[in-house]
């Protein structure tokens, strides 16, 4: 089982929320994406219909994962690709390492891929003496910084251009410049050499079409295209739910994904890969391997409610809109997948007990559900997971007693009335001295009114009649 530090969420969040600089950077970056998204979504009058279609298509695949996996495997194999199925994370990393080992190389180029983050592939390869060069600019930055991505589409979203300038100065030994164009040029020059020497390229997959065996990768920097075309061997890593029934479904998702992720009508590059080089197609790698990871997803797909989280197309929009994510950033979640979808999927895929705080990392405002391009009912999932955590008995004895008492009071109008009066009296003695536990030390409990709302209504009725 892959280990995450989701159990540290509360302490991580406390540190992050006190970092005003971090909050400002996250707010600025997420705000820009949201504004652009709003503009490009407005151009599509039938956006809601497209969301519904997206939801139904993702459902169709998740309801029948084995059949679509078999269909995709057959099509991909007939295109000359080598398809590997990995039931567990360690199976997947072993398969990938074996392919690399057979090429006798000591370094690989890699494009951005959340599934390889989930596998902790870089760590494993580095431990085995294989240098991994991240080629997406954001990933390159965080690799230099020795960090993990803080967002699924914008891994270095928590860094300002000044942070990056200092990082490049320190790690790449260049004079300080915070001109984004200059910084990009430096990264491009370094990476170009790596591309030209690479024998193995690793990429993720955005969509895999079951009927044609086509894998599609969308991006803006052409680094994924270089990773998949220049090296002799291309290893594409995907999770099993990335499959679409048909290539005819692709245009729908190419409308939904870039708009939701970055507010673009279309990403700069869309690579549709049908196989390795052949007699009829002289370009591309000599070998093309596809590693399909289950990693607990088939089990999750059997759950009547939670299977919905597998419909996700990893656009990141739910993170951008989430007030919790905006306040604490991605690292606080201690999971590869932060934000609302991370809070839903981390407990169900990687362990409810370890990640039991994540379903509470939400105000349940529902903004994530409203923005999700495939209509995942995210905030209800968070609520259901809270139920599950209570049912499993993960809550402390004190919290259980408190909730039992609260329920007992709320079930009776007279007990509620009594509790209100008692609270009003007690606050006179204690409220000024006590900070609200669990809130910041500066906050205090709101005042309890002398007359309850029910009493006020009753009073008005008596005074002015029931109408
Ligand atoms: S849950 Fe929806 S909004 Fe969030 S990343 Fe996935 S597809 Fe995007």
Short mmCIF file of C-alpha atoms and ligand atoms in Angstrom, two decimals:
data_model
loop_
_atom_site.label_atom_id
_atom_site.label_comp_id
_atom_site.label_asym_id
_atom_site.label_seq_id
_atom_site.Cartn_x
_atom_site.Cartn_y
_atom_site.Cartn_z
CA UNK A 1 0.00 0.00 0.00
CA UNK A 2 1.26 3.46 -0.92
CA UNK A 3 1.71 5.65 2.14
CA UNK A 4 0.65 9.26 2.34
CA UNK A 5 0.76 11.74 5.17
CA UNK A 6 -2.94 12.62 5.02
CA UNK A 7 -3.08 12.02 8.77
CA UNK A 8 -1.08 15.25 9.16
CA UNK A 9 -3.79 17.36 7.49
CA UNK A 10 -4.78 19.34 10.59
CA UNK A 11 -1.28 20.36 11.57
CA UNK A 12 -0.27 20.99 7.93
CA UNK A 13 -3.37 23.15 7.42
CA UNK A 14 -2.66 25.11 10.59
CA UNK A 15 0.83 25.98 9.35
CA UNK A 16 -0.36 26.79 5.81
CA UNK A 17 -3.23 28.98 6.88
CA UNK A 18 -0.85 31.15 8.89
CA UNK A 19 1.36 31.70 5.84
CA UNK A 20 -0.14 34.84 4.31
CA UNK A 21 2.35 34.80 1.41
CA UNK A 22 1.36 31.26 0.43
CA UNK A 23 -2.33 32.10 0.63
CA UNK A 24 -1.87 35.14 -1.62
CA UNK A 25 0.01 33.12 -4.28
CA UNK A 26 -2.62 30.37 -4.30
CA UNK A 27 -5.50 32.82 -4.43
CA UNK A 28 -3.94 34.68 -7.34
CA UNK A 29 -3.22 31.54 -9.39
CA UNK A 30 -6.58 29.86 -8.76
CA UNK A 31 -8.40 33.17 -9.37
CA UNK A 32 -6.77 33.57 -12.79
CA UNK A 33 -7.77 30.04 -13.82
CA UNK A 34 -11.33 30.56 -12.62
CA UNK A 35 -11.75 33.83 -14.50
CA UNK A 36 -10.46 32.31 -17.74
CA UNK A 37 -12.64 29.26 -17.25
CA UNK A 38 -15.72 31.40 -16.79
CA UNK A 39 -15.03 33.25 -20.05
CA UNK A 40 -14.50 30.15 -22.19
CA UNK A 41 -17.37 28.19 -20.64
CA UNK A 42 -19.72 31.11 -21.42
CA UNK A 43 -19.02 30.59 -25.12
CA UNK A 44 -20.68 27.17 -25.02
CA UNK A 45 -24.44 27.49 -24.65
CA UNK A 46 -24.97 23.77 -24.11
CA UNK A 47 -22.25 23.45 -21.43
CA UNK A 48 -24.66 21.85 -18.95
CA UNK A 49 -25.69 19.26 -21.52
CA UNK A 50 -22.04 18.49 -22.25
CA UNK A 51 -21.40 18.00 -18.54
CA UNK A 52 -24.29 15.57 -18.37
CA UNK A 53 -23.03 13.65 -21.41
CA UNK A 54 -19.54 13.55 -19.88
CA UNK A 55 -20.98 12.18 -16.65
CA UNK A 56 -22.91 9.44 -18.44
CA UNK A 57 -19.95 8.38 -20.56
CA UNK A 58 -17.64 8.17 -17.58
CA UNK A 59 -20.32 6.16 -15.75
CA UNK A 60 -20.60 3.77 -18.67
CA UNK A 61 -16.88 2.98 -18.48
CA UNK A 62 -16.64 2.75 -14.69
CA UNK A 63 -19.66 0.42 -14.60
CA UNK A 64 -17.91 -1.95 -16.99
CA UNK A 65 -14.19 -1.52 -16.39
CA UNK A 66 -13.19 -5.09 -17.26
CA UNK A 67 -14.93 -5.02 -20.63
CA UNK A 68 -13.46 -1.64 -21.64
CA UNK A 69 -10.03 -2.61 -20.43
CA UNK A 70 -10.17 -5.79 -22.54
CA UNK A 71 -11.39 -3.84 -25.59
CA UNK A 72 -8.69 -1.19 -25.24
CA UNK A 73 -5.99 -3.82 -24.69
CA UNK A 74 -7.00 -5.69 -27.84
CA UNK A 75 -7.08 -2.53 -29.97
CA UNK A 76 -3.76 -1.24 -28.60
CA UNK A 77 -2.07 -4.60 -29.13
CA UNK A 78 -3.28 -4.77 -32.70
CA UNK A 79 -1.64 -1.34 -33.19
CA UNK A 80 1.68 -2.79 -32.06
CA UNK A 81 1.69 -1.48 -28.48
CA UNK A 82 2.76 -3.71 -25.59
CA UNK A 83 0.09 -3.58 -22.90
CA UNK A 84 0.89 -4.45 -19.26
CA UNK A 85 -1.71 -4.74 -16.54
CA UNK A 86 -0.63 -3.92 -12.98
CA UNK A 87 -2.97 -4.87 -10.20
CA UNK A 88 -1.01 -3.06 -7.51
CA UNK A 89 1.24 -0.02 -7.27
CA UNK A 90 4.30 -2.17 -6.70
CA UNK A 91 3.43 -4.33 -9.75
CA UNK A 92 3.33 -1.16 -11.85
CA UNK A 93 6.66 0.22 -10.66
CA UNK A 94 8.28 -3.18 -11.14
CA UNK A 95 7.00 -3.42 -14.72
CA UNK A 96 8.25 0.09 -15.52
CA UNK A 97 11.64 -0.52 -13.95
CA UNK A 98 12.06 -3.82 -15.84
CA UNK A 99 11.39 -2.09 -19.17
CA UNK A 100 13.95 0.61 -18.35
CA UNK A 101 16.51 -1.92 -17.12
CA UNK A 102 16.30 -3.86 -20.38
CA UNK A 103 17.35 -0.69 -22.24
CA UNK A 104 20.46 -0.36 -20.03
CA UNK A 105 19.93 3.36 -19.49
CA UNK A 106 20.73 5.44 -16.43
CA UNK A 107 18.31 8.31 -17.12
CA UNK A 108 14.81 8.86 -18.49
CA UNK A 109 12.80 11.92 -19.53
CA UNK A 110 9.31 12.22 -18.17
CA UNK A 111 6.27 14.40 -18.79
CA UNK A 112 3.70 15.39 -16.17
CA UNK A 113 1.61 12.49 -14.91
CA UNK A 114 -0.38 12.23 -11.70
CA UNK A 115 -0.43 8.48 -11.87
CA UNK A 116 3.37 8.33 -11.72
CA UNK A 117 3.18 10.66 -8.70
CA UNK A 118 0.74 8.18 -7.15
CA UNK A 119 3.25 5.40 -7.85
CA UNK A 120 6.11 7.46 -6.40
CA UNK A 121 7.88 6.37 -9.53
CA UNK A 122 10.67 8.96 -9.41
CA UNK A 123 11.68 7.90 -5.90
CA UNK A 124 11.73 4.24 -6.84
CA UNK A 125 13.73 4.81 -10.04
CA UNK A 126 16.23 7.12 -8.32
CA UNK A 127 16.72 4.47 -5.60
CA UNK A 128 17.59 2.03 -8.38
CA UNK A 129 20.11 4.37 -9.97
CA UNK A 130 17.91 5.79 -12.75
CA UNK A 131 17.90 9.60 -13.00
CA UNK A 132 14.45 11.00 -13.83
CA UNK A 133 14.28 14.34 -15.63
CA UNK A 134 10.92 16.06 -15.29
CA UNK A 135 10.29 18.04 -18.47
CA UNK A 136 7.05 19.91 -17.76
CA UNK A 137 8.15 23.37 -16.58
CA UNK A 138 6.09 23.23 -13.37
CA UNK A 139 7.31 19.71 -12.58
CA UNK A 140 10.90 20.72 -13.43
CA UNK A 141 10.62 23.56 -10.90
CA UNK A 142 9.30 21.40 -8.10
CA UNK A 143 11.83 18.67 -8.87
CA UNK A 144 14.62 21.25 -8.49
CA UNK A 145 13.01 22.37 -5.23
CA UNK A 146 12.73 18.77 -3.99
CA UNK A 147 8.97 19.12 -3.50
CA UNK A 148 5.81 17.39 -4.67
CA UNK A 149 3.09 19.00 -6.86
CA UNK A 150 0.64 21.23 -5.00
CA UNK A 151 -2.02 21.08 -7.73
CA UNK A 152 -2.85 18.42 -10.27
CA UNK A 153 -2.60 20.65 -13.35
CA UNK A 154 -0.35 23.43 -12.04
CA UNK A 155 2.25 21.67 -9.88
CA UNK A 156 4.22 24.83 -8.99
CA UNK A 157 1.18 27.02 -8.37
CA UNK A 158 2.42 27.82 -4.86
CA UNK A 159 5.57 29.50 -6.18
CA UNK A 160 5.94 33.11 -7.30
CA UNK A 161 8.28 34.13 -10.11
CA UNK A 162 10.65 35.49 -7.45
CA UNK A 163 10.67 32.06 -5.70
CA UNK A 164 11.52 30.43 -9.03
CA UNK A 165 14.20 33.02 -9.78
CA UNK A 166 15.93 32.28 -6.46
CA UNK A 167 15.59 28.53 -7.04
CA UNK A 168 17.16 28.71 -10.51
CA UNK A 169 19.93 30.91 -9.20
CA UNK A 170 20.74 28.44 -6.45
CA UNK A 171 20.29 25.14 -8.32
CA UNK A 172 21.22 26.05 -11.87
CA UNK A 173 23.90 28.59 -10.94
CA UNK A 174 22.62 31.37 -13.17
CA UNK A 175 22.45 35.10 -12.37
CA UNK A 176 19.21 36.15 -10.64
CA UNK A 177 16.39 37.02 -13.02
CA UNK A 178 12.67 36.99 -12.36
CA UNK A 179 11.74 37.57 -15.99
CA UNK A 180 9.43 34.60 -16.79
CA UNK A 181 10.60 34.51 -20.40
CA UNK A 182 14.25 34.32 -19.38
CA UNK A 183 13.51 31.63 -16.80
CA UNK A 184 11.60 29.57 -19.35
CA UNK A 185 14.46 29.93 -21.82
CA UNK A 186 16.96 28.62 -19.26
CA UNK A 187 14.76 25.58 -18.53
CA UNK A 188 14.15 24.95 -22.23
CA UNK A 189 17.87 24.97 -23.05
CA UNK A 190 18.67 22.51 -20.26
CA UNK A 191 15.80 20.21 -21.14
CA UNK A 192 16.44 20.21 -24.89
CA UNK A 193 19.79 18.46 -24.31
CA UNK A 194 18.10 15.83 -22.15
CA UNK A 195 15.45 15.15 -24.81
CA UNK A 196 18.07 14.64 -27.50
CA UNK A 197 20.01 12.13 -25.40
CA UNK A 198 17.05 10.24 -23.93
CA UNK A 199 16.49 6.62 -24.81
CA UNK A 200 13.36 6.18 -22.70
CA UNK A 201 10.45 8.59 -22.28
CA UNK A 202 7.68 8.22 -19.72
CA UNK A 203 4.30 9.94 -20.00
CA UNK A 204 0.84 9.81 -18.53
CA UNK A 205 -2.36 9.40 -20.54
CA UNK A 206 -5.37 11.70 -20.52
CA UNK A 207 -7.71 9.43 -22.44
CA UNK A 208 -7.43 5.96 -23.97
CA UNK A 209 -9.96 5.00 -26.66
CA UNK A 210 -11.21 1.43 -26.41
CA UNK A 211 -12.27 1.08 -30.04
CA UNK A 212 -9.07 2.30 -31.72
CA UNK A 213 -6.41 1.80 -29.05
CA UNK A 214 -5.48 5.50 -29.34
CA UNK A 215 -3.93 7.23 -26.34
CA UNK A 216 -4.35 10.99 -26.07
CA UNK A 217 -2.12 13.41 -24.17
CA UNK A 218 -2.97 17.08 -23.87
CA UNK A 219 -0.45 19.74 -22.83
CA UNK A 220 0.87 23.22 -23.55
CA UNK A 221 4.64 22.94 -23.73
CA UNK A 222 5.27 20.14 -26.27
CA UNK A 223 7.43 18.41 -23.67
CA UNK A 224 5.07 15.43 -23.60
CA UNK A 225 5.26 15.20 -27.38
CA UNK A 226 9.07 15.23 -27.24
CA UNK A 227 9.02 12.59 -24.48
CA UNK A 228 6.82 10.32 -26.54
CA UNK A 229 8.37 10.83 -29.98
CA UNK A 230 12.15 11.29 -29.60
CA UNK A 231 13.20 8.38 -27.33
CA UNK A 232 13.49 4.85 -28.61
CA UNK A 233 11.11 3.55 -25.99
CA UNK A 234 7.94 5.23 -24.76
CA UNK A 235 6.26 4.05 -21.56
CA UNK A 236 2.74 5.45 -21.11
CA UNK A 237 1.30 4.98 -17.63
CA UNK A 238 -2.43 5.21 -16.99
CA UNK A 239 -5.00 4.15 -14.45
CA UNK A 240 -7.66 1.77 -15.67
CA UNK A 241 -10.54 4.27 -15.55
CA UNK A 242 -8.90 6.58 -18.12
CA UNK A 243 -10.56 4.63 -20.93
CA UNK A 244 -13.26 6.13 -23.16
CA UNK A 245 -15.58 3.82 -25.10
CA UNK A 246 -14.82 5.33 -28.51
CA UNK A 247 -12.61 7.84 -30.26
CA UNK A 248 -15.87 9.61 -31.16
CA UNK A 249 -16.20 10.52 -27.46
CA UNK A 250 -12.89 12.35 -27.48
CA UNK A 251 -14.14 15.72 -28.86
CA UNK A 252 -16.56 16.02 -25.93
CA UNK A 253 -13.78 15.60 -23.38
CA UNK A 254 -11.45 17.87 -25.34
CA UNK A 255 -14.09 20.56 -24.86
CA UNK A 256 -14.67 19.84 -21.17
CA UNK A 257 -11.11 19.32 -19.92
CA UNK A 258 -9.02 22.33 -21.11
CA UNK A 259 -11.79 24.83 -20.38
CA UNK A 260 -12.23 23.48 -16.86
CA UNK A 261 -8.50 23.17 -16.18
CA UNK A 262 -6.91 26.32 -17.55
CA UNK A 263 -9.76 28.18 -19.22
CA UNK A 264 -8.32 27.38 -22.65
CA UNK A 265 -10.52 26.51 -25.62
CA UNK A 266 -7.94 23.91 -26.52
CA UNK A 267 -4.48 23.13 -25.19
CA UNK A 268 -1.54 24.01 -27.46
CA UNK A 269 -0.79 20.35 -28.17
CA UNK A 270 -3.07 17.34 -28.45
CA UNK A 271 -1.11 14.17 -29.21
CA UNK A 272 -3.10 11.19 -30.40
CA UNK A 273 -0.79 8.19 -30.39
CA UNK A 274 -1.74 5.02 -32.21
CA UNK A 275 1.35 2.89 -31.91
CA UNK A 276 5.12 2.68 -32.25
CA UNK A 277 6.98 3.45 -35.47
CA UNK A 278 6.18 1.06 -38.28
CA UNK A 279 6.58 0.53 -41.98
CA UNK A 280 3.76 3.01 -42.61
CA UNK A 281 4.63 5.40 -39.82
CA UNK A 282 8.37 6.03 -39.69
CA UNK A 283 8.22 8.46 -36.73
CA UNK A 284 7.94 7.75 -33.06
CA UNK A 285 9.45 5.23 -30.66
CA UNK A 286 10.62 1.74 -31.57
CA UNK A 287 8.68 0.30 -28.63
CA UNK A 288 5.54 1.63 -27.01
CA UNK A 289 4.53 0.15 -23.67
CA UNK A 290 1.30 0.96 -21.90
CA UNK A 291 1.10 0.22 -18.20
CA UNK A 292 -2.49 0.06 -16.92
CA UNK A 293 -2.78 0.41 -13.15
CA UNK A 294 -5.73 -0.87 -11.16
CA UNK A 295 -4.43 0.12 -7.71
CA UNK A 296 -7.76 -0.51 -5.94
CA UNK A 297 -9.92 1.15 -8.59
CA UNK A 298 -11.81 -1.96 -9.66
CA UNK A 299 -12.78 -2.53 -6.06
CA UNK A 300 -13.85 1.10 -5.72
CA UNK A 301 -15.89 0.80 -8.94
CA UNK A 302 -18.08 -1.79 -7.20
CA UNK A 303 -19.20 0.68 -4.52
CA UNK A 304 -22.63 2.07 -5.47
CA UNK A 305 -21.81 5.66 -4.46
CA UNK A 306 -18.06 6.09 -4.26
CA UNK A 307 -17.45 4.73 -7.76
CA UNK A 308 -18.40 8.23 -8.99
CA UNK A 309 -15.01 9.56 -7.92
CA UNK A 310 -13.53 7.47 -10.75
CA UNK A 311 -15.35 9.65 -13.31
CA UNK A 312 -12.78 12.40 -12.59
CA UNK A 313 -10.86 13.68 -15.62
CA UNK A 314 -8.27 15.49 -13.44
CA UNK A 315 -9.01 19.05 -14.51
CA UNK A 316 -8.33 20.62 -11.10
CA UNK A 317 -11.30 23.01 -11.27
CA UNK A 318 -12.69 21.78 -7.94
CA UNK A 319 -9.38 22.77 -6.30
CA UNK A 320 -9.42 26.23 -7.84
CA UNK A 321 -12.89 26.99 -6.53
CA UNK A 322 -12.58 25.37 -3.09
CA UNK A 323 -12.26 27.88 -0.21
CA UNK A 324 -10.32 25.31 1.83
CA UNK A 325 -7.83 24.62 -0.95
CA UNK A 326 -7.47 28.37 -1.53
CA UNK A 327 -6.58 28.82 2.14
CA UNK A 328 -4.19 25.92 2.69
CA UNK A 329 -2.86 24.91 -0.76
CA UNK A 330 -2.20 21.39 -2.00
CA UNK A 331 0.65 20.22 0.22
CA UNK A 332 -1.45 20.42 3.39
CA UNK A 333 -3.58 17.48 2.22
CA UNK A 334 -0.61 15.11 2.42
CA UNK A 335 -1.90 13.27 -0.63
CA UNK A 336 -1.02 13.22 -4.33
CA UNK A 337 -4.59 14.37 -4.96
CA UNK A 338 -5.48 17.53 -3.03
CA UNK A 339 -8.67 19.61 -2.95
CA UNK A 340 -12.20 18.23 -2.99
CA UNK A 341 -11.50 15.28 -5.31
CA UNK A 342 -8.41 14.47 -3.25
CA UNK A 343 -10.45 14.54 -0.06
CA UNK A 344 -12.93 12.14 -1.67
CA UNK A 345 -10.53 9.75 -3.35
CA UNK A 346 -7.65 9.57 -0.84
CA UNK A 347 -9.68 7.91 1.96
CA UNK A 348 -11.41 5.45 -0.38
CA UNK A 349 -8.32 4.48 -2.37
CA UNK A 350 -5.57 4.69 0.20
CA UNK A 351 -7.17 4.14 3.60
CA UNK A 352 -10.09 5.69 5.48
CA UNK A 353 -8.39 5.65 8.87
CA UNK A 354 -5.19 7.35 7.67
CA UNK A 355 -7.10 10.00 5.72
CA UNK A 356 -10.06 10.46 8.07
CA UNK A 357 -9.54 14.23 8.41
CA UNK A 358 -9.77 14.92 4.68
CA UNK A 359 -13.57 14.58 4.27
CA UNK A 360 -13.80 17.39 6.85
CA UNK A 361 -11.58 19.66 4.72
CA UNK A 362 -14.66 21.21 3.17
CA UNK A 363 -17.28 23.80 4.03
CA UNK A 364 -19.78 21.66 2.05
CA UNK A 365 -20.71 24.79 0.08
CA UNK A 366 -21.12 22.65 -3.05
CA UNK A 367 -19.03 24.91 -5.34
CA UNK A 368 -16.89 21.88 -6.29
CA UNK A 369 -19.95 19.93 -7.41
CA UNK A 370 -21.21 22.90 -9.43
CA UNK A 371 -17.94 23.35 -11.29
CA UNK A 372 -17.04 19.70 -11.96
CA UNK A 373 -17.17 19.11 -15.74
CA UNK A 374 -18.34 15.52 -15.26
CA UNK A 375 -20.82 16.35 -12.52
CA UNK A 376 -19.33 14.39 -9.65
CA UNK A 377 -21.42 15.05 -6.55
CA UNK A 378 -18.29 15.91 -4.60
CA UNK A 379 -19.72 17.57 -1.51
CA UNK A 380 -22.21 14.75 -0.93
CA UNK A 381 -19.38 12.25 -1.24
CA UNK A 382 -17.54 14.13 1.48
CA UNK A 383 -20.64 13.94 3.64
CA UNK A 384 -21.08 10.20 3.04
CA UNK A 385 -17.45 9.62 3.92
CA UNK A 386 -18.01 11.49 7.19
CA UNK A 387 -20.85 9.05 7.94
CA UNK A 388 -18.54 6.16 7.17
CA UNK A 389 -15.83 7.51 9.48
CA UNK A 390 -18.36 7.71 12.33
CA UNK A 391 -19.75 4.23 11.54
CA UNK A 392 -16.25 2.79 11.69
CA UNK A 393 -15.81 4.28 15.14
CA UNK A 394 -12.82 6.49 14.26
CA UNK A 395 -14.13 9.43 16.26
CA UNK A 396 -12.87 10.11 19.79
CA UNK A 397 -14.90 9.19 22.88
CA UNK A 398 -15.37 12.88 23.76
CA UNK A 399 -16.70 13.70 20.31
CA UNK A 400 -19.09 10.75 20.44
CA UNK A 401 -20.44 11.88 23.82
CA UNK A 402 -20.76 15.46 22.57
CA UNK A 403 -22.68 14.41 19.45
CA UNK A 404 -24.96 12.07 21.42
CA UNK A 405 -25.75 14.90 23.79
CA UNK A 406 -26.32 17.34 20.94
CA UNK A 407 -28.73 14.89 19.29
CA UNK A 408 -30.60 14.35 22.56
CA UNK A 409 -31.03 18.12 22.97
CA UNK A 410 -32.04 18.75 19.35
CA UNK A 411 -34.75 16.09 19.43
CA UNK A 412 -36.84 17.94 22.02
CA UNK A 413 -38.07 21.58 21.83
CA UNK A 414 -38.13 21.90 25.61
CA UNK A 415 -34.57 20.56 25.99
CA UNK A 416 -33.43 22.92 23.23
CA UNK A 417 -35.09 25.84 25.00
CA UNK A 418 -33.44 24.87 28.27
CA UNK A 419 -30.01 24.48 26.59
CA UNK A 420 -30.41 27.94 25.01
CA UNK A 421 -31.11 29.55 28.37
CA UNK A 422 -28.31 27.69 30.07
CA UNK A 423 -25.94 28.72 27.26
CA UNK A 424 -27.00 32.34 27.58
CA UNK A 425 -26.30 32.30 31.30
CA UNK A 426 -22.99 30.42 31.03
CA UNK A 427 -21.64 32.67 28.31
CA UNK A 428 -21.81 35.58 30.74
CA UNK A 429 -19.32 33.79 32.92
CA UNK A 430 -17.08 32.05 30.38
CA UNK A 431 -17.37 33.47 26.85
CA UNK A 432 -14.96 36.35 27.31
CA UNK A 433 -12.28 34.11 28.73
CA UNK A 434 -12.46 31.19 26.36
CA UNK A 435 -11.35 31.21 22.72
CA UNK A 436 -13.43 29.00 20.43
CA UNK A 437 -11.63 25.62 20.48
CA UNK A 438 -10.59 24.47 17.02
CA UNK A 439 -10.83 28.02 15.67
CA UNK A 440 -8.04 30.53 15.61
CA UNK A 441 -7.12 31.93 19.04
CA UNK A 442 -8.43 35.34 17.93
CA UNK A 443 -11.97 34.11 17.37
CA UNK A 444 -14.64 33.90 20.04
CA UNK A 445 -17.97 32.15 20.15
CA UNK A 446 -20.83 34.15 18.68
CA UNK A 447 -23.14 35.49 21.37
CA UNK A 448 -26.14 33.39 22.30
CA UNK A 449 -29.31 35.51 22.09
CA UNK A 450 -31.36 35.99 25.21
CA UNK A 451 -34.54 35.01 23.39
CA UNK A 452 -34.47 32.05 21.00
CA UNK A 453 -35.75 32.38 17.44
CA UNK A 454 -38.72 30.19 18.36
CA UNK A 455 -39.59 32.53 21.23
CA UNK A 456 -39.36 35.58 18.98
CA UNK A 457 -41.70 34.00 16.41
CA UNK A 458 -44.09 32.97 19.17
CA UNK A 459 -44.03 36.49 20.54
CA UNK A 460 -44.82 37.98 17.09
CA UNK A 461 -47.66 35.51 16.61
CA UNK A 462 -49.17 36.39 19.99
CA UNK A 463 -48.81 40.10 19.25
CA UNK A 464 -49.91 40.30 15.60
CA UNK A 465 -51.81 37.05 15.02
CA UNK A 466 -50.72 34.01 13.01
CA UNK A 467 -50.87 35.68 9.55
S1 LIG B 1 -13.52 16.02 -9.54
FE1 LIG B 1 -14.32 17.12 -11.30
S2 LIG B 1 -13.61 19.22 -11.01
FE2 LIG B 1 -12.35 17.94 -9.64
S3 LIG B 1 -10.54 17.42 -10.83
FE3 LIG B 1 -12.02 15.79 -11.17
S4 LIG B 1 -13.13 16.35 -13.02
FE4 LIG B 1 -12.09 18.18 -12.30
#
